[in-house]
CSV table of C-alpha atoms in Angstrom, one decimal:
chain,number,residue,atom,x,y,z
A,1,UNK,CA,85.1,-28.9,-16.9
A,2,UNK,CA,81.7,-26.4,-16.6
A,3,UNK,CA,82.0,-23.1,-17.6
A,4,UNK,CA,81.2,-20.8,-14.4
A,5,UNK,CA,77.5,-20.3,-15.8
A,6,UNK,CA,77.2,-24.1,-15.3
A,7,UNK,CA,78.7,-25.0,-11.4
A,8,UNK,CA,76.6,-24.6,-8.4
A,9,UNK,CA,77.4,-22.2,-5.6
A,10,UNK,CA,78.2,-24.7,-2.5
A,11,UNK,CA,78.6,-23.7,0.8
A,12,UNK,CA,78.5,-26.3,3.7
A,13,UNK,CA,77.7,-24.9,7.9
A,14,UNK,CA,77.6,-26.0,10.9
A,15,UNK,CA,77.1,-24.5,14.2
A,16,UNK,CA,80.9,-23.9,14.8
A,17,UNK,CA,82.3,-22.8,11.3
A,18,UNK,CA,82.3,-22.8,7.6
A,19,UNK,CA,83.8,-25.5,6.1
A,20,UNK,CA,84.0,-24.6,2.4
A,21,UNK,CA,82.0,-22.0,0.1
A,22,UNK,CA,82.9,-23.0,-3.4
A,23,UNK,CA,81.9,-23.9,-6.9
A,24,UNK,CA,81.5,-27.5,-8.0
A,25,UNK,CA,80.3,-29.1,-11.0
A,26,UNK,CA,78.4,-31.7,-8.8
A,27,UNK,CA,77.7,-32.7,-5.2
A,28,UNK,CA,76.3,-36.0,-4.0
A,29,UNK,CA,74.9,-35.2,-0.4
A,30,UNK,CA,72.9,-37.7,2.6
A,31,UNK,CA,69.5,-37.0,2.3
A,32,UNK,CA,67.4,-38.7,5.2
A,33,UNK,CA,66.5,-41.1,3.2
A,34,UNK,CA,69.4,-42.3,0.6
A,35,UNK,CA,72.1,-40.0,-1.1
A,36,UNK,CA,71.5,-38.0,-3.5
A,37,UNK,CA,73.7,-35.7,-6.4
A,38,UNK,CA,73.0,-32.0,-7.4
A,39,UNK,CA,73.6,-30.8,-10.6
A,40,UNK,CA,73.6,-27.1,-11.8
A,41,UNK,CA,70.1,-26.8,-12.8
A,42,UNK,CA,68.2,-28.9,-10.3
A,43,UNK,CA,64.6,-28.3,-9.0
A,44,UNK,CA,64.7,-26.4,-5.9
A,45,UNK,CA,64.1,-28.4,-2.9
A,46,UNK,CA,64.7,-28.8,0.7
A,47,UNK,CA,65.7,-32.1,2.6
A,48,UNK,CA,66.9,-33.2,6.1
A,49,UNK,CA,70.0,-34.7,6.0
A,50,UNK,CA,70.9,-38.2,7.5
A,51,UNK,CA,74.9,-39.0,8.1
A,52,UNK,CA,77.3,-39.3,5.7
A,53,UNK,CA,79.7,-37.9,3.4
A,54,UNK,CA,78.9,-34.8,1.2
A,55,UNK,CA,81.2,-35.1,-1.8
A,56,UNK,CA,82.0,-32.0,-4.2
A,57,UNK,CA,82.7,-33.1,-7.7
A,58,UNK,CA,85.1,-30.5,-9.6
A,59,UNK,CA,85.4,-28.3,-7.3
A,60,UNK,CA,86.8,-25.0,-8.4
A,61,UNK,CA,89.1,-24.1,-5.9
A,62,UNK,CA,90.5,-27.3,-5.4
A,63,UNK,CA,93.6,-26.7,-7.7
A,64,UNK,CA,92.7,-29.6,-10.3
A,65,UNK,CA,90.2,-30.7,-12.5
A,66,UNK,CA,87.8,-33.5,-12.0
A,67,UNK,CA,89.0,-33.5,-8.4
A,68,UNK,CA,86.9,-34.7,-5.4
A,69,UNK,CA,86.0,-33.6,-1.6
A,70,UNK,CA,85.0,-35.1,0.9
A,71,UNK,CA,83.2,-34.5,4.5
A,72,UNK,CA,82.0,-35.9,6.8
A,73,UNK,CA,78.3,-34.7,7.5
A,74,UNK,CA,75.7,-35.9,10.7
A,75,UNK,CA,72.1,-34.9,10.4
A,76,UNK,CA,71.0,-31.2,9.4
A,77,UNK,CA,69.3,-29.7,6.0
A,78,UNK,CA,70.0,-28.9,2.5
A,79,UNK,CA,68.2,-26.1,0.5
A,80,UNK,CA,68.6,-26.8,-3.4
A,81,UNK,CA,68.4,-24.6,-6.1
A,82,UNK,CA,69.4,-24.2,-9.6
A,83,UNK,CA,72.5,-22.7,-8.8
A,84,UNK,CA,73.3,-23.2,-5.4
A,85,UNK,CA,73.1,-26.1,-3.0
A,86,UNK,CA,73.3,-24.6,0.8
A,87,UNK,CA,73.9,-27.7,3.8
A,88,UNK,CA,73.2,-26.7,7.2
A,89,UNK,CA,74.7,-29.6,8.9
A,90,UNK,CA,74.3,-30.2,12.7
A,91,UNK,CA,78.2,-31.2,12.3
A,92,UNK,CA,80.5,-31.8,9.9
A,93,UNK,CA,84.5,-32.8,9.6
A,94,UNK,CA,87.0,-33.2,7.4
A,95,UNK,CA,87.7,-36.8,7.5
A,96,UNK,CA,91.4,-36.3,8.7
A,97,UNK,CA,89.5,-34.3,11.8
A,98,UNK,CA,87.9,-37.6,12.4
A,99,UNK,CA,88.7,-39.2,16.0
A,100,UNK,CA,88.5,-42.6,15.3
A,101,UNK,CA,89.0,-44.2,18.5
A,102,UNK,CA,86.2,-42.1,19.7
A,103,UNK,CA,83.6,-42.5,16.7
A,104,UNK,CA,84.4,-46.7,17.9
A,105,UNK,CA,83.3,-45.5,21.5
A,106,UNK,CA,80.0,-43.5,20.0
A,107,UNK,CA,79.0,-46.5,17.8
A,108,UNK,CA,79.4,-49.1,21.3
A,109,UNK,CA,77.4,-46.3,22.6
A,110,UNK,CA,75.1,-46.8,20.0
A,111,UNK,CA,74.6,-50.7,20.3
A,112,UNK,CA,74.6,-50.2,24.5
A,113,UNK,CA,71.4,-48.1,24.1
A,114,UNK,CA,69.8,-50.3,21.2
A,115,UNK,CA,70.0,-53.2,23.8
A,116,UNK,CA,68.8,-51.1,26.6
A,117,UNK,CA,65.6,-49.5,24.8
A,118,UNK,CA,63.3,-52.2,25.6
A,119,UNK,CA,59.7,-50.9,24.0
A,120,UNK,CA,60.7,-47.1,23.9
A,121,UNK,CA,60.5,-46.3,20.1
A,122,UNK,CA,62.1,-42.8,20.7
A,123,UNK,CA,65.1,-45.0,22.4
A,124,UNK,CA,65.3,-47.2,19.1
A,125,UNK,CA,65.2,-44.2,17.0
A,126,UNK,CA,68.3,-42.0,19.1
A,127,UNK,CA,70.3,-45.5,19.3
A,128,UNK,CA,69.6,-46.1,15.4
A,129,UNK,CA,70.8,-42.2,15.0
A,130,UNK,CA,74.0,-42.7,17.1
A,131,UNK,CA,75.0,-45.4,15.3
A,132,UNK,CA,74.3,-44.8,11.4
A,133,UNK,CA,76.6,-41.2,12.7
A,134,UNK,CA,79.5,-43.7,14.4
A,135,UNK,CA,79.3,-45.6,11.2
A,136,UNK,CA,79.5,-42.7,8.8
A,137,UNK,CA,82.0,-41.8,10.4
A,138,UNK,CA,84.4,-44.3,10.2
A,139,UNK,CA,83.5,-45.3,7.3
A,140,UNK,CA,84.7,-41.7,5.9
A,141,UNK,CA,88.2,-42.4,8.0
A,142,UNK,CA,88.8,-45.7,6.2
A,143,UNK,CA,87.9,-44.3,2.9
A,144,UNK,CA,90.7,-41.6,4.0
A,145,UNK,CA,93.7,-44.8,4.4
């Protein structure tokens, strides 16, 4: 386990609450385009996140070491720097919050408007977007069984 000098600062928003403001020893986050993993030290950057699950890696106040957390994350930012990793998500759950039956109803939801967005790009793109979030998020509720 990192000494204190060595863990990142990790605190993950959204519009309604804080979900955790902790240390970690790594995080492995959604990025827009693929996932990604912070380590104390990294080059500062800012990304948009896609959807997906932001896992903390040793995380301090998790009672054990070499322990993991999960959650559930669906579009946003993340501001990196060396010692802190800051995700501004547009929403974000615990996977036990997770509503399966109605992430299954946003991901039909998803396909109904792929097959209804004849040559409309911006249709294609909001369907594509509705569906990798229904996805994410049950994928993050079966990882949870």
């Amino acid at each position: 386990m990192a000494d204190q000098s060595n863990s990142l600062r990790v605190r993950l928003v959204s519009p309604e609450r804080v979900l955790f403001d902790t240390t970690a020893d790594a995080v492995e986050l959604p990025a827009k385009n693929g996932y990604m993993e912070v380590l104390y030290g990294h080059a500062p950057l800012l990304a948009e996140l896609g959807a997906g699950d932001v896992r903390l890696h040793g995380a301090q106040d998790s009672g054990s070491a070499g322990s993991k957390q999960v959650y559930n994350v669906s579009w946003g930012f993340v501001e990196v720097l060396p010692d802190r990793v800051t995700i501004l998500a547009n929403d974000a759950l615990k996977p036990e919050e997770i509503d399966v039956p109605r992430a299954e109803q946003q991901l039909d939801r998803g396909h109904k408007q792929w097959n209804e967005a004849g040559d409309s790009e911006e249709k294609y793109t909001e369907a594509l977007h509705v569906i990798a979030e229904a996805e994410a998020k049950l994928a993050t509720a079966q990882e949870k069984h």
